[in-house]
Amino acid sequence: MRNIWTIAVREYKHYFTSAIAYAFAFGILLILGVLFYITLLQSTMSQQAPGIDAVVGPLVTLLLFTTPALTMRSLAEEQKMGTLELLLTSPVRDYEVVVGKWLAGWGFLITVLLITWAYPLILNQIISPGIDQGSMVAAYLGLFLMTAVFVAIGVAVSSFFSNQIAAFFLSIGIILILWIIGYGASASSNSGAFSEILRFLDMSDHFYGSFYRGIVELKSVIYYISMTIFALVIGSVSIEARRWR
């Protein structure tokens, strides 16, 4: 546990010296701020008070496509620079490297998400009687769990490559597949076991059908935790296989 924490703290601090991390955070906050301002203008003209979805909806889309840019360097850069071999020769277990990298990336994303919390707080002040606090907390809990999976997938994919661009595009591909995998099953009338599996694997359904509506369902929490653990196990196996090459 000490090794995981050491790696996580080191990598978390490294994000604050990385231009990509600052560009990521600035881009998220800028785009979200612009969309938030446009939503407020539209709500003023239509005289309809916006809800928490004015922040959470765009934020989900932004995280969906930008998180792989944050994680593509995690292990791919180590392999490209040849520092991964040095790290593996130290008294550190394979899973500790992967979990430490994941924890640092997730911690940085949580930091960014906590900053974006300013938007719903502003919204709560300017509309009457304010937004539903329970819905806001549930939505952000869902975002925390969802980004845990995004980062875990990104770190796992990065363990297979020394090319950051390849890791970026494959991570986006896997995340998008998991995001829409249940769409076909939902659109069809087939209710077989295979369709049920596809619906359960659908990441978007667990978010929009639960947290986005202000509901915290145990099955959705278990889903996100299980997917995170599964991705981290894949990443650990990949690193272990590299150790024995």
PDB file of N, CA and C in Angstrom, residues 72-114:
ATOM      1  N   MET A  72      -3.174   8.775 -21.699  1.00  0.00           N
ATOM      2  CA  MET A  72      -2.397   8.105 -22.745  1.00  0.00           C
ATOM      3  C   MET A  72      -0.905   8.069 -22.438  1.00  0.00           C
ATOM      4  N   ARG A  73      -0.433   8.991 -21.581  1.00  0.00           N
ATOM      5  CA  ARG A  73       0.988   9.056 -21.268  1.00  0.00           C
ATOM      6  C   ARG A  73       1.375   8.183 -20.081  1.00  0.00           C
ATOM      7  N   SER A  74       0.382   7.718 -19.318  1.00  0.00           N
ATOM      8  CA  SER A  74       0.655   7.123 -18.011  1.00  0.00           C
ATOM      9  C   SER A  74       1.695   6.015 -18.040  1.00  0.00           C
ATOM     10  N   LEU A  75       1.527   5.034 -18.913  1.00  0.00           N
ATOM     11  CA  LEU A  75       2.498   3.951 -19.032  1.00  0.00           C
ATOM     12  C   LEU A  75       3.171   3.918 -20.391  1.00  0.00           C
ATOM     13  N   ALA A  76       2.506   4.459 -21.416  1.00  0.00           N
ATOM     14  CA  ALA A  76       3.097   4.483 -22.763  1.00  0.00           C
ATOM     15  C   ALA A  76       4.385   5.303 -22.779  1.00  0.00           C
ATOM     16  N   GLU A  77       4.379   6.431 -22.071  1.00  0.00           N
ATOM     17  CA  GLU A  77       5.581   7.264 -22.039  1.00  0.00           C
ATOM     18  C   GLU A  77       6.708   6.569 -21.290  1.00  0.00           C
ATOM     19  N   GLU A  78       6.349   5.851 -20.218  1.00  0.00           N
ATOM     20  CA  GLU A  78       7.358   5.106 -19.455  1.00  0.00           C
ATOM     21  C   GLU A  78       8.037   4.070 -20.353  1.00  0.00           C
ATOM     22  N   GLN A  79       7.242   3.416 -21.203  1.00  0.00           N
ATOM     23  CA  GLN A  79       7.801   2.409 -22.098  1.00  0.00           C
ATOM     24  C   GLN A  79       8.658   3.045 -23.186  1.00  0.00           C
ATOM     25  N   LYS A  80       8.199   4.164 -23.700  1.00  0.00           N
ATOM     26  CA  LYS A  80       8.931   4.841 -24.766  1.00  0.00           C
ATOM     27  C   LYS A  80      10.280   5.359 -24.272  1.00  0.00           C
ATOM     28  N   MET A  81      10.296   5.897 -23.050  1.00  0.00           N
ATOM     29  CA  MET A  81      11.524   6.461 -22.482  1.00  0.00           C
ATOM     30  C   MET A  81      12.422   5.385 -21.872  1.00  0.00           C
ATOM     31  N   GLY A  82      11.918   4.160 -21.733  1.00  0.00           N
ATOM     32  CA  GLY A  82      12.711   3.088 -21.148  1.00  0.00           C
ATOM     33  C   GLY A  82      12.752   3.116 -19.636  1.00  0.00           C
ATOM     34  N   THR A  83      11.924   3.973 -19.016  1.00  0.00           N
ATOM     35  CA  THR A  83      11.929   4.076 -17.551  1.00  0.00           C
ATOM     36  C   THR A  83      11.047   3.015 -16.898  1.00  0.00           C
ATOM     37  N   LEU A  84      10.162   2.378 -17.683  1.00  0.00           N
ATOM     38  CA  LEU A  84       9.305   1.350 -17.107  1.00  0.00           C
ATOM     39  C   LEU A  84      10.135   0.158 -16.639  1.00  0.00           C
ATOM     40  N   GLU A  85      11.136  -0.212 -17.423  1.00  0.00           N
ATOM     41  CA  GLU A  85      11.999  -1.334 -17.044  1.00  0.00           C
ATOM     42  C   GLU A  85      12.732  -1.025 -15.743  1.00  0.00           C
ATOM     43  N   LEU A  86      13.177   0.219 -15.592  1.00  0.00           N
ATOM     44  CA  LEU A  86      13.847   0.608 -14.346  1.00  0.00           C
ATOM     45  C   LEU A  86      12.885   0.542 -13.170  1.00  0.00           C
ATOM     46  N   LEU A  87      11.637   0.950 -13.430  1.00  0.00           N
ATOM     47  CA  LEU A  87      10.634   0.919 -12.367  1.00  0.00           C
ATOM     48  C   LEU A  87      10.313  -0.506 -11.952  1.00  0.00           C
ATOM     49  N   LEU A  88      10.270  -1.405 -12.924  1.00  0.00           N
ATOM     50  CA  LEU A  88       9.920  -2.796 -12.630  1.00  0.00           C
ATOM     51  C   LEU A  88      11.051  -3.547 -11.936  1.00  0.00           C
ATOM     52  N   THR A  89      12.283  -3.047 -12.083  1.00  0.00           N
ATOM     53  CA  THR A  89      13.396  -3.694 -11.384  1.00  0.00           C
ATOM     54  C   THR A  89      13.486  -3.260  -9.925  1.00  0.00           C
ATOM     55  N   SER A  90      12.749  -2.234  -9.564  1.00  0.00           N
ATOM     56  CA  SER A  90      12.708  -1.797  -8.169  1.00  0.00           C
ATOM     57  C   SER A  90      11.751  -2.700  -7.395  1.00  0.00           C
ATOM     58  N   PRO A  91      11.810  -2.676  -6.068  1.00  0.00           N
ATOM     59  CA  PRO A  91      10.938  -3.557  -5.267  1.00  0.00           C
ATOM     60  C   PRO A  91       9.489  -3.083  -5.267  1.00  0.00           C
ATOM     61  N   VAL A  92       8.890  -3.055  -6.462  1.00  0.00           N
ATOM     62  CA  VAL A  92       7.496  -2.629  -6.628  1.00  0.00           C
ATOM     63  C   VAL A  92       6.760  -3.696  -7.428  1.00  0.00           C
ATOM     64  N   ARG A  93       5.602  -4.072  -6.980  1.00  0.00           N
ATOM     65  CA  ARG A  93       4.821  -5.079  -7.679  1.00  0.00           C
ATOM     66  C   ARG A  93       4.119  -4.442  -8.881  1.00  0.00           C
ATOM     67  N   ASP A  94       3.775  -5.307  -9.855  1.00  0.00           N
ATOM     68  CA  ASP A  94       3.169  -4.815 -11.092  1.00  0.00           C
ATOM     69  C   ASP A  94       1.866  -4.066 -10.831  1.00  0.00           C
ATOM     70  N   TYR A  95       1.022  -4.643 -10.008  1.00  0.00           N
ATOM     71  CA  TYR A  95      -0.279  -4.020  -9.762  1.00  0.00           C
ATOM     72  C   TYR A  95      -0.123  -2.693  -9.018  1.00  0.00           C
ATOM     73  N   GLU A  96       0.952  -2.559  -8.228  1.00  0.00           N
ATOM     74  CA  GLU A  96       1.172  -1.307  -7.510  1.00  0.00           C
ATOM     75  C   GLU A  96       1.481  -0.162  -8.473  1.00  0.00           C
ATOM     76  N   VAL A  97       2.206  -0.469  -9.539  1.00  0.00           N
ATOM     77  CA  VAL A  97       2.497   0.537 -10.557  1.00  0.00           C
ATOM     78  C   VAL A  97       1.211   0.982 -11.237  1.00  0.00           C
ATOM     79  N   VAL A  98       0.404   0.008 -11.639  1.00  0.00           N
ATOM     80  CA  VAL A  98      -0.837   0.312 -12.360  1.00  0.00           C
ATOM     81  C   VAL A  98      -1.821   1.062 -11.470  1.00  0.00           C
ATOM     82  N   VAL A  99      -2.024   0.576 -10.260  1.00  0.00           N
ATOM     83  CA  VAL A  99      -2.977   1.217  -9.351  1.00  0.00           C
ATOM     84  C   VAL A  99      -2.491   2.616  -8.957  1.00  0.00           C
ATOM     85  N   GLY A 100      -1.182   2.762  -8.753  1.00  0.00           N
ATOM     86  CA  GLY A 100      -0.639   4.074  -8.420  1.00  0.00           C
ATOM     87  C   GLY A 100      -0.861   5.081  -9.537  1.00  0.00           C
ATOM     88  N   LYS A 101      -0.630   4.654 -10.784  1.00  0.00           N
ATOM     89  CA  LYS A 101      -0.862   5.527 -11.937  1.00  0.00           C
ATOM     90  C   LYS A 101      -2.336   5.891 -12.050  1.00  0.00           C
ATOM     91  N   TRP A 102      -3.191   4.874 -11.844  1.00  0.00           N
ATOM     92  CA  TRP A 102      -4.634   5.125 -11.916  1.00  0.00           C
ATOM     93  C   TRP A 102      -5.090   6.086 -10.825  1.00  0.00           C
ATOM     94  N   LEU A 103      -4.623   5.874  -9.623  1.00  0.00           N
ATOM     95  CA  LEU A 103      -5.042   6.709  -8.495  1.00  0.00           C
ATOM     96  C   LEU A 103      -4.633   8.158  -8.712  1.00  0.00           C
ATOM     97  N   ALA A 104      -3.453   8.369  -9.291  1.00  0.00           N
ATOM     98  CA  ALA A 104      -2.998   9.736  -9.560  1.00  0.00           C
ATOM     99  C   ALA A 104      -3.869  10.409 -10.614  1.00  0.00           C
ATOM    100  N   GLY A 105      -4.157   9.677 -11.717  1.00  0.00           N
ATOM    101  CA  GLY A 105      -4.997  10.240 -12.768  1.00  0.00           C
ATOM    102  C   GLY A 105      -6.406  10.520 -12.288  1.00  0.00           C
ATOM    103  N   TRP A 106      -6.949   9.588 -11.518  1.00  0.00           N
ATOM    104  CA  TRP A 106      -8.295   9.778 -10.982  1.00  0.00           C
ATOM    105  C   TRP A 106      -8.322  10.938  -9.991  1.00  0.00           C
ATOM    106  N   GLY A 107      -7.275  11.047  -9.181  1.00  0.00           N
ATOM    107  CA  GLY A 107      -7.194  12.155  -8.236  1.00  0.00           C
ATOM    108  C   GLY A 107      -7.164  13.500  -8.938  1.00  0.00           C
ATOM    109  N   PHE A 108      -6.430  13.575 -10.053  1.00  0.00           N
ATOM    110  CA  PHE A 108      -6.382  14.828 -10.813  1.00  0.00           C
ATOM    111  C   PHE A 108      -7.754  15.152 -11.403  1.00  0.00           C
ATOM    112  N   LEU A 109      -8.442  14.126 -11.924  1.00  0.00           N
ATOM    113  CA  LEU A 109      -9.778  14.352 -12.479  1.00  0.00           C
ATOM    114  C   LEU A 109     -10.768  14.788 -11.397  1.00  0.00           C
ATOM    115  N   ILE A 110     -10.668  14.192 -10.223  1.00  0.00           N
ATOM    116  CA  ILE A 110     -11.541  14.602  -9.121  1.00  0.00           C
ATOM    117  C   ILE A 110     -11.281  16.063  -8.762  1.00  0.00           C
ATOM    118  N   THR A 111     -10.018  16.473  -8.803  1.00  0.00           N
ATOM    119  CA  THR A 111      -9.679  17.875  -8.538  1.00  0.00           C
ATOM    120  C   THR A 111     -10.370  18.791  -9.537  1.00  0.00           C
ATOM    121  N   VAL A 112     -10.314  18.419 -10.819  1.00  0.00           N
ATOM    122  CA  VAL A 112     -10.971  19.220 -11.860  1.00  0.00           C
ATOM    123  C   VAL A 112     -12.483  19.233 -11.642  1.00  0.00           C
ATOM    124  N   LEU A 113     -13.060  18.072 -11.308  1.00  0.00           N
ATOM    125  CA  LEU A 113     -14.501  17.995 -11.085  1.00  0.00           C
ATOM    126  C   LEU A 113     -14.931  18.849  -9.899  1.00  0.00           C
ATOM    127  N   LEU A 114     -14.128  18.871  -8.866  1.00  0.00           N
ATOM    128  CA  LEU A 114     -14.459  19.694  -7.703  1.00  0.00           C
ATOM    129  C   LEU A 114     -14.444  21.181  -8.063  1.00  0.00           C
TER     130      LEU A 114
END
